[in-house]
Short mmCIF file of C-alpha atoms and ligand atoms in Angstrom, two decimals:
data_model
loop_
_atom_site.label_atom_id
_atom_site.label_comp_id
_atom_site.label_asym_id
_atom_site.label_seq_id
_atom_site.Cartn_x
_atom_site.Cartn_y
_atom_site.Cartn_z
CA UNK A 1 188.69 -50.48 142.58
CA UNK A 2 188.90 -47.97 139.97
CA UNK A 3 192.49 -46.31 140.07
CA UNK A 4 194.00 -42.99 138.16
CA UNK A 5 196.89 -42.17 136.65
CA UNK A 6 197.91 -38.91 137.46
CA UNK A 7 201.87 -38.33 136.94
CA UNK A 8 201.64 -36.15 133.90
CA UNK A 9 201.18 -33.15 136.10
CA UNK A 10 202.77 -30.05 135.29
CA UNK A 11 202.86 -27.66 138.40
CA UNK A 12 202.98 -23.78 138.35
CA UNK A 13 205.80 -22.99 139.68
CA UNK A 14 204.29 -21.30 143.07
CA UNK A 15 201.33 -24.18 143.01
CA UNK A 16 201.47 -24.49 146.83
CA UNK A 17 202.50 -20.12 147.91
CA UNK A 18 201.70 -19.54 151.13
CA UNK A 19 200.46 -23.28 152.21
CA UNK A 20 201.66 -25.14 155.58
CA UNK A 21 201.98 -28.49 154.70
CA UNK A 22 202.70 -31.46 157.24
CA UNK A 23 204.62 -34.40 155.41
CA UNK A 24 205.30 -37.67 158.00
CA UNK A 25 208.75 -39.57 157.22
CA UNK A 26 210.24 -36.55 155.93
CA UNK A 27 213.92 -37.15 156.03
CA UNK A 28 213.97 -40.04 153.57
CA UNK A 29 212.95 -41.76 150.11
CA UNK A 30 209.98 -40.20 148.91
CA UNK A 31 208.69 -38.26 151.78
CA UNK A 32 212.28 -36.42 151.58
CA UNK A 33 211.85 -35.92 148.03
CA UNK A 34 208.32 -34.23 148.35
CA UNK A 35 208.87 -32.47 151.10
CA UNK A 36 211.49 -31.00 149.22
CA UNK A 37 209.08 -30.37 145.94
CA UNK A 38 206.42 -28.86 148.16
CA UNK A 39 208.76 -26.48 149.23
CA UNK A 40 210.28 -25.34 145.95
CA UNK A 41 206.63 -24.77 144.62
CA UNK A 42 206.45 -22.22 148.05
CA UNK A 43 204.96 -23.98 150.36
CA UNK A 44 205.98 -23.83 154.23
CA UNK A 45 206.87 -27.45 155.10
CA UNK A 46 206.95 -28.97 158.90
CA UNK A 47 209.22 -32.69 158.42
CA UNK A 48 207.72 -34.74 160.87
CA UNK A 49 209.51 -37.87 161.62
CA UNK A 50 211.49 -40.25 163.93
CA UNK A 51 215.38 -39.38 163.08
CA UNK A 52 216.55 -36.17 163.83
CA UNK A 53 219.57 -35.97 161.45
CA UNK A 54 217.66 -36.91 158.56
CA UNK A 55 214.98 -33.76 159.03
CA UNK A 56 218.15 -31.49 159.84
CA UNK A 57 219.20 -32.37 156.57
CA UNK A 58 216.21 -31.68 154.76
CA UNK A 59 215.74 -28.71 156.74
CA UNK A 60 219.41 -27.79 155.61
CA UNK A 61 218.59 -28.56 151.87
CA UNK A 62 215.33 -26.04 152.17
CA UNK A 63 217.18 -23.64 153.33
CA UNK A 64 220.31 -24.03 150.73
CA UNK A 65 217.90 -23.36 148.45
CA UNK A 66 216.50 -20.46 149.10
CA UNK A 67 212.60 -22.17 149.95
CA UNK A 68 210.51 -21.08 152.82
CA UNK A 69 211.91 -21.74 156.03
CA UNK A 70 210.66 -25.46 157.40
CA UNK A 71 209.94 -26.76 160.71
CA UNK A 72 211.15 -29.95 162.26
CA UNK A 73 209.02 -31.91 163.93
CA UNK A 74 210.73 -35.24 166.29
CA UNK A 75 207.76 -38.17 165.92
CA UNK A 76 207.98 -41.82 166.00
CA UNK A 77 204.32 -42.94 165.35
CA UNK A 78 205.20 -46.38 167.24
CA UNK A 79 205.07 -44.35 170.50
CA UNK A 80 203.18 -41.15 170.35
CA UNK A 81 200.04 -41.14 172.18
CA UNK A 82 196.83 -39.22 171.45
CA UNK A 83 197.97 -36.44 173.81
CA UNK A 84 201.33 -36.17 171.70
CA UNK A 85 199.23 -35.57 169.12
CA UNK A 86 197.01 -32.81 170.39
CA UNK A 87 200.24 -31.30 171.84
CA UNK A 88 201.90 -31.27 168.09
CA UNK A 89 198.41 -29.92 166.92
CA UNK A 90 198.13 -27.32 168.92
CA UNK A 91 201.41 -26.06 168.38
CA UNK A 92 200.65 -25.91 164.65
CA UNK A 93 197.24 -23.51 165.06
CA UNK A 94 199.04 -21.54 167.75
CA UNK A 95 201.95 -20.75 165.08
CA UNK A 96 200.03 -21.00 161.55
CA UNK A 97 196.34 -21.16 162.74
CA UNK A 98 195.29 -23.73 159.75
CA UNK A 99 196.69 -26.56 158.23
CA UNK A 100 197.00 -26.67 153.66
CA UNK A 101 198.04 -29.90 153.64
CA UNK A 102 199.05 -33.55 154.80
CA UNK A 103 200.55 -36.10 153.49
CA UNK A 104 200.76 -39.52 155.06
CA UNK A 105 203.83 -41.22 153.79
CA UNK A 106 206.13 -42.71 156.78
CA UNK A 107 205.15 -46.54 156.66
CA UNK A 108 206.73 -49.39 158.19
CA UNK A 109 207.14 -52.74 155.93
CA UNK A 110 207.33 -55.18 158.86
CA UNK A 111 208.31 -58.83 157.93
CA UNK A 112 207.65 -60.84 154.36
CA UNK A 113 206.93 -63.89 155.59
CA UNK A 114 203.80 -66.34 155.23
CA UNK A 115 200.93 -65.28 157.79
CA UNK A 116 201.41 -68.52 159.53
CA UNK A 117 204.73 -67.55 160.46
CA UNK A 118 204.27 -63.66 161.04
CA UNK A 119 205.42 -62.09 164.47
CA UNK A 120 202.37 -60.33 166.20
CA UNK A 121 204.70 -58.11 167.82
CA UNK A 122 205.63 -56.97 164.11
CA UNK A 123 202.50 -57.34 163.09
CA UNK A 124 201.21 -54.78 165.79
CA UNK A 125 204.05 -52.44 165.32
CA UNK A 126 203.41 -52.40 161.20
CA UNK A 127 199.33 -51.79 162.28
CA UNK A 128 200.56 -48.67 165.03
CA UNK A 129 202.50 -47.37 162.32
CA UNK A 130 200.84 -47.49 159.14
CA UNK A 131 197.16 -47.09 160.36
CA UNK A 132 196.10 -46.38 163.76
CA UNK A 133 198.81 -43.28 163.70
CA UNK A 134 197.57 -42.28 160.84
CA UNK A 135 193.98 -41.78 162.27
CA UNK A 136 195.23 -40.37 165.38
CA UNK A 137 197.42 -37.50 163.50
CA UNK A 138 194.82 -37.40 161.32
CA UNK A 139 192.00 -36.46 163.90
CA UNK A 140 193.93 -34.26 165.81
CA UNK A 141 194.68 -32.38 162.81
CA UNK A 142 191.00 -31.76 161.15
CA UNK A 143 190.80 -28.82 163.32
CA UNK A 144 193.63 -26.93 161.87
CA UNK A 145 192.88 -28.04 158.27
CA UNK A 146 189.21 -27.00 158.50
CA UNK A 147 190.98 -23.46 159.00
CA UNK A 148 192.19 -24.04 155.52
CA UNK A 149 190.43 -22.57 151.96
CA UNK A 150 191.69 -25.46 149.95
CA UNK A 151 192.73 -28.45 152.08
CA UNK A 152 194.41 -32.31 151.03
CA UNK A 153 194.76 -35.05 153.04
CA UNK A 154 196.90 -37.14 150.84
CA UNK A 155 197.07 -41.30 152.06
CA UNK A 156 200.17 -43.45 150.76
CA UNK A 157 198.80 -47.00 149.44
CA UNK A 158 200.45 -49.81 147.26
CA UNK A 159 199.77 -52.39 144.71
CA UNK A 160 199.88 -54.62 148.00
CA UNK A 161 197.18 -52.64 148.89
CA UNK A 162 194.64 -53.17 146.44
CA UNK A 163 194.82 -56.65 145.64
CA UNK A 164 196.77 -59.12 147.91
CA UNK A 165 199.70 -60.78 147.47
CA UNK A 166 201.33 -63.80 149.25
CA UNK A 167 204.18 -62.96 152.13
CA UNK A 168 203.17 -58.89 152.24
CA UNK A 169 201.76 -59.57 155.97
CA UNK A 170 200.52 -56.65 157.86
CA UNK A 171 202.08 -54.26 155.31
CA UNK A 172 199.61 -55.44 152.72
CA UNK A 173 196.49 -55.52 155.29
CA UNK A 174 197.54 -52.07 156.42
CA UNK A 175 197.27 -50.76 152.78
CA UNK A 176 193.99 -52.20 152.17
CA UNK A 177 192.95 -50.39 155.40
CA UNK A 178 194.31 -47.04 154.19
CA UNK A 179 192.49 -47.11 151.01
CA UNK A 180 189.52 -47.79 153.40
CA UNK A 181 190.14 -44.92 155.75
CA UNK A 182 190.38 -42.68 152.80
CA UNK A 183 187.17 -43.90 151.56
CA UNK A 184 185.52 -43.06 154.57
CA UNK A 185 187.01 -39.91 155.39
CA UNK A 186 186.48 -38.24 152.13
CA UNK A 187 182.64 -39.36 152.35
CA UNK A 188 182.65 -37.72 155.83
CA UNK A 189 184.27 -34.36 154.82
CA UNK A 190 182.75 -34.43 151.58
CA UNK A 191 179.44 -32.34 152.30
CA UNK A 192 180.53 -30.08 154.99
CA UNK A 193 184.48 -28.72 154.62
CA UNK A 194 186.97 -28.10 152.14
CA UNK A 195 189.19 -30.53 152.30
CA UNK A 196 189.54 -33.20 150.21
CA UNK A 197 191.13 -36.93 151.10
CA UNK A 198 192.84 -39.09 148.30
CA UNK A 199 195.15 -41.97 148.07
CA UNK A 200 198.36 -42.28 146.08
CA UNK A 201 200.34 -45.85 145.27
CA UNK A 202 203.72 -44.27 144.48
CA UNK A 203 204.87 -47.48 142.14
CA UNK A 204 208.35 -49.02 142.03
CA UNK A 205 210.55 -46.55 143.67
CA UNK A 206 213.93 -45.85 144.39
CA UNK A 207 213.87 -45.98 148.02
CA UNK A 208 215.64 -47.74 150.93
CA UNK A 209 211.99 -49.50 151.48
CA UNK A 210 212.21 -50.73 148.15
CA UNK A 211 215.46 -52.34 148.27
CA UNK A 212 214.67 -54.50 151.59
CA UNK A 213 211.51 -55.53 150.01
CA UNK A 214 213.22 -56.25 146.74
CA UNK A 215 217.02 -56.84 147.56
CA UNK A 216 217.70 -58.80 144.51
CA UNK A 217 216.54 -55.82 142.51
CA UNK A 218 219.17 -53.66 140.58
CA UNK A 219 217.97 -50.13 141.55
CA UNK A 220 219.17 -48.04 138.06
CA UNK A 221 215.93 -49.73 136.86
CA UNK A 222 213.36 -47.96 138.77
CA UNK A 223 212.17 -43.90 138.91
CA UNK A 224 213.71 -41.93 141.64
CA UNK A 225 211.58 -40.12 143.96
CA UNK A 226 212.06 -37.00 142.65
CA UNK A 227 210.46 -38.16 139.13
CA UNK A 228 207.23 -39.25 140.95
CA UNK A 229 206.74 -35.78 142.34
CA UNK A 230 204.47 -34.33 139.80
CA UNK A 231 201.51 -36.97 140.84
CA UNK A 232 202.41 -35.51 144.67
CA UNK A 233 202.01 -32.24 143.52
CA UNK A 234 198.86 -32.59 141.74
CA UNK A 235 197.05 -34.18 144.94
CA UNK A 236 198.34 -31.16 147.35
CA UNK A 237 198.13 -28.59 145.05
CA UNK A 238 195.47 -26.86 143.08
CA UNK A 239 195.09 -28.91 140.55
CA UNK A 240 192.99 -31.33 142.44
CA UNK A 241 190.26 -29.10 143.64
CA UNK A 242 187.10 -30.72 144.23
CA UNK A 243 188.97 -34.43 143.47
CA UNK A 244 188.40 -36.63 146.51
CA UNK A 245 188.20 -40.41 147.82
CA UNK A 246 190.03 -40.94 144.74
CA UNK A 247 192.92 -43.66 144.50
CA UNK A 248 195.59 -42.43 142.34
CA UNK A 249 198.95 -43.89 141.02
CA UNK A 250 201.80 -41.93 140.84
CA UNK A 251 203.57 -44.44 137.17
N1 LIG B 301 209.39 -47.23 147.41
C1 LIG B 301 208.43 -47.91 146.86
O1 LIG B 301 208.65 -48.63 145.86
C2 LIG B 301 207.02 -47.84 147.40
C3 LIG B 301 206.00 -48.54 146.72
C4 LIG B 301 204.71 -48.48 147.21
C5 LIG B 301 204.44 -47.72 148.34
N2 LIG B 301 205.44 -47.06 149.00
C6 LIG B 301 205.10 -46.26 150.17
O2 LIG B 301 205.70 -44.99 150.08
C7 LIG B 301 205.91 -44.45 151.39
C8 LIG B 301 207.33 -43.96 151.53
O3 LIG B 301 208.20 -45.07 151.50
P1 LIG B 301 209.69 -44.99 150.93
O4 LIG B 301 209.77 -45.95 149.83
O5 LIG B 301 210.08 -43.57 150.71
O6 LIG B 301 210.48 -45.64 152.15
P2 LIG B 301 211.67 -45.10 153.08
O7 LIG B 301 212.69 -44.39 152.28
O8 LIG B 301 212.07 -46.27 153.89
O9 LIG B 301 210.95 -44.02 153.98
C9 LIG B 301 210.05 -44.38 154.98
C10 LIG B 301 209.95 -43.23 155.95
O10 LIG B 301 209.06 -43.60 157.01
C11 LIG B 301 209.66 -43.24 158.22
N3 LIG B 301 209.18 -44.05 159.35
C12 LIG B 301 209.14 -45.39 159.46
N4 LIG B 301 208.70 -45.74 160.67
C13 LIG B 301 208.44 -44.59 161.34
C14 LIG B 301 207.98 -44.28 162.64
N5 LIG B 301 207.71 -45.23 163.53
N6 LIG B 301 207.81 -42.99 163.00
C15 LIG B 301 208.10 -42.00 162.12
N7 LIG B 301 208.56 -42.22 160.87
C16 LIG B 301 208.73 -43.50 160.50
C17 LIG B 301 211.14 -43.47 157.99
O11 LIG B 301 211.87 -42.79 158.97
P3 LIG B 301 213.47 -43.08 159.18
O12 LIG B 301 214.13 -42.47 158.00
O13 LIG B 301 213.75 -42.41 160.44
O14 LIG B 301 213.60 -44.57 159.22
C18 LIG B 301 211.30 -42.90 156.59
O15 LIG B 301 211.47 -41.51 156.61
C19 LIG B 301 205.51 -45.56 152.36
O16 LIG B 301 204.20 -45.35 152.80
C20 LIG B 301 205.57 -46.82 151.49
O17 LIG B 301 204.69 -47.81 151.99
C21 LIG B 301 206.72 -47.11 148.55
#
């Protein structure tokens, strides 16, 4: 699979003015961080995920600021249902009417173990998580982001995801199958709307992911989240008009 490089990106300074933009596992690591980019570039950000005081505290940072007001959204993608999702989705046309952007980042890393000792409850949680919520949030959502003049669906892969690698389990699998939903979404869209789907493998970050995959690891050596924002901002923004079913990485 042919990847790109795209973290040179240097982003006007109101890149996303005026966009709503829905970022899942907002309140930490690198969904924090861009949540908090997208908004200092002007965009309106709803933090969608599963611990409250995390999203008040981005919320809090947002506002401190000076950035457009966000929205908090409470959503645990292991147990919302499809009508959770239509709920949250009408909710967002009945406030904004469209839908700029979306980025799919919350992920859970299950177990790293050998497949012949893998839980299947894991193993089903890591799947709910990391690919059947996706689609769901993702469906319920094309409605709103049709509304939109210049919409992104950005996917969160990994290295895992794009060639295996021994004791990555359902986290690995659950990559591969984002790069595929990507594929097939952007071919979908492609002809008849405006929005554009592409997938981004952050790298090595400095995350609280990271450091239970990679305990052993000292964390000074790799980029924070905030220095991989420039590759986020070039897939919501702008700057990748007319880019899509792309796989990008982000070092
Ligand atoms: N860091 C890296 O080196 C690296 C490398 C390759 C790919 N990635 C990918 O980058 C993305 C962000 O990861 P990260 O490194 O920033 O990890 P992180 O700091 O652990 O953040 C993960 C986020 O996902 C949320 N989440 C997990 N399960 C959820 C659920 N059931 N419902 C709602 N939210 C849920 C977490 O919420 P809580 O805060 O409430 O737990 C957290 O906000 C992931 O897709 C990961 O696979 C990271």
């Amino acid at each position: 699979m042919e990847t790109v490089y795209c973290g040179d990106y240097q982003a006007p300074t109101q890149l996303l003015r005026e966009r709503i933009i829905f970022v899942t596992g907002a309140g930490d690591g690198i969904g924090r961080a861009a949540s908090l980019a997208f908004a200092a570039h002007g965009a309106t950000v709803i933090l969608a995920g599963r611990t409250l005081a995390k999203l008040e505290a981005v919320y809090d940072s947002i506002a401190a600021a000076g950035y457009p007001q966000a929205v908090i959204q409470p959503l645990d993608l292991n147990g919302a249902t499809e009508a959770d999702y239509q709920q949250l989705a009408d909710a967002i046309q009945e406030q904004f009417g469209r839908l700029d952007g979306l980025l799919h980042n919350a992920s859970e890393l299950g177990q790293r173990t050998p497949i012949a000792n893998y839980q299947a409850s894991t193993w089903g949680k890591v799947m709910q998580v990391n690919v059947n919520a996706q689609f769901l949030l993702t469906k319920t959502l094309l409605p709103a982001l049709e509304q939109s003049t210049d919409a992104a669906i950005v996917l969160t892969s990994s290295g895992v995801g794009r060639v295996g690698r021994a004791f990555w389990g359902a986290y690995a699998v659950s990559k591969f199958a984002t790069e595929g939903f990507c594929q097939v979404l952007a071919a979908e869209l492609e002809e008849t709307t405006r929005i554009r789907v592409n997938c981004i493998n952050p790298g090595a970050t400095r995350t609280r992911m990271r450091a239970a995959a990679y305990p052993a690891e000292d964390p000074r050596t790799l980029k924070t989240p905030e220095q991989i924002m420039p590759a986020y901002l070039y897939l919501m923004g702008s700057g990748s008009s007319g880019v899509t079913g792309k796989s990008f990485n982000a070092q």
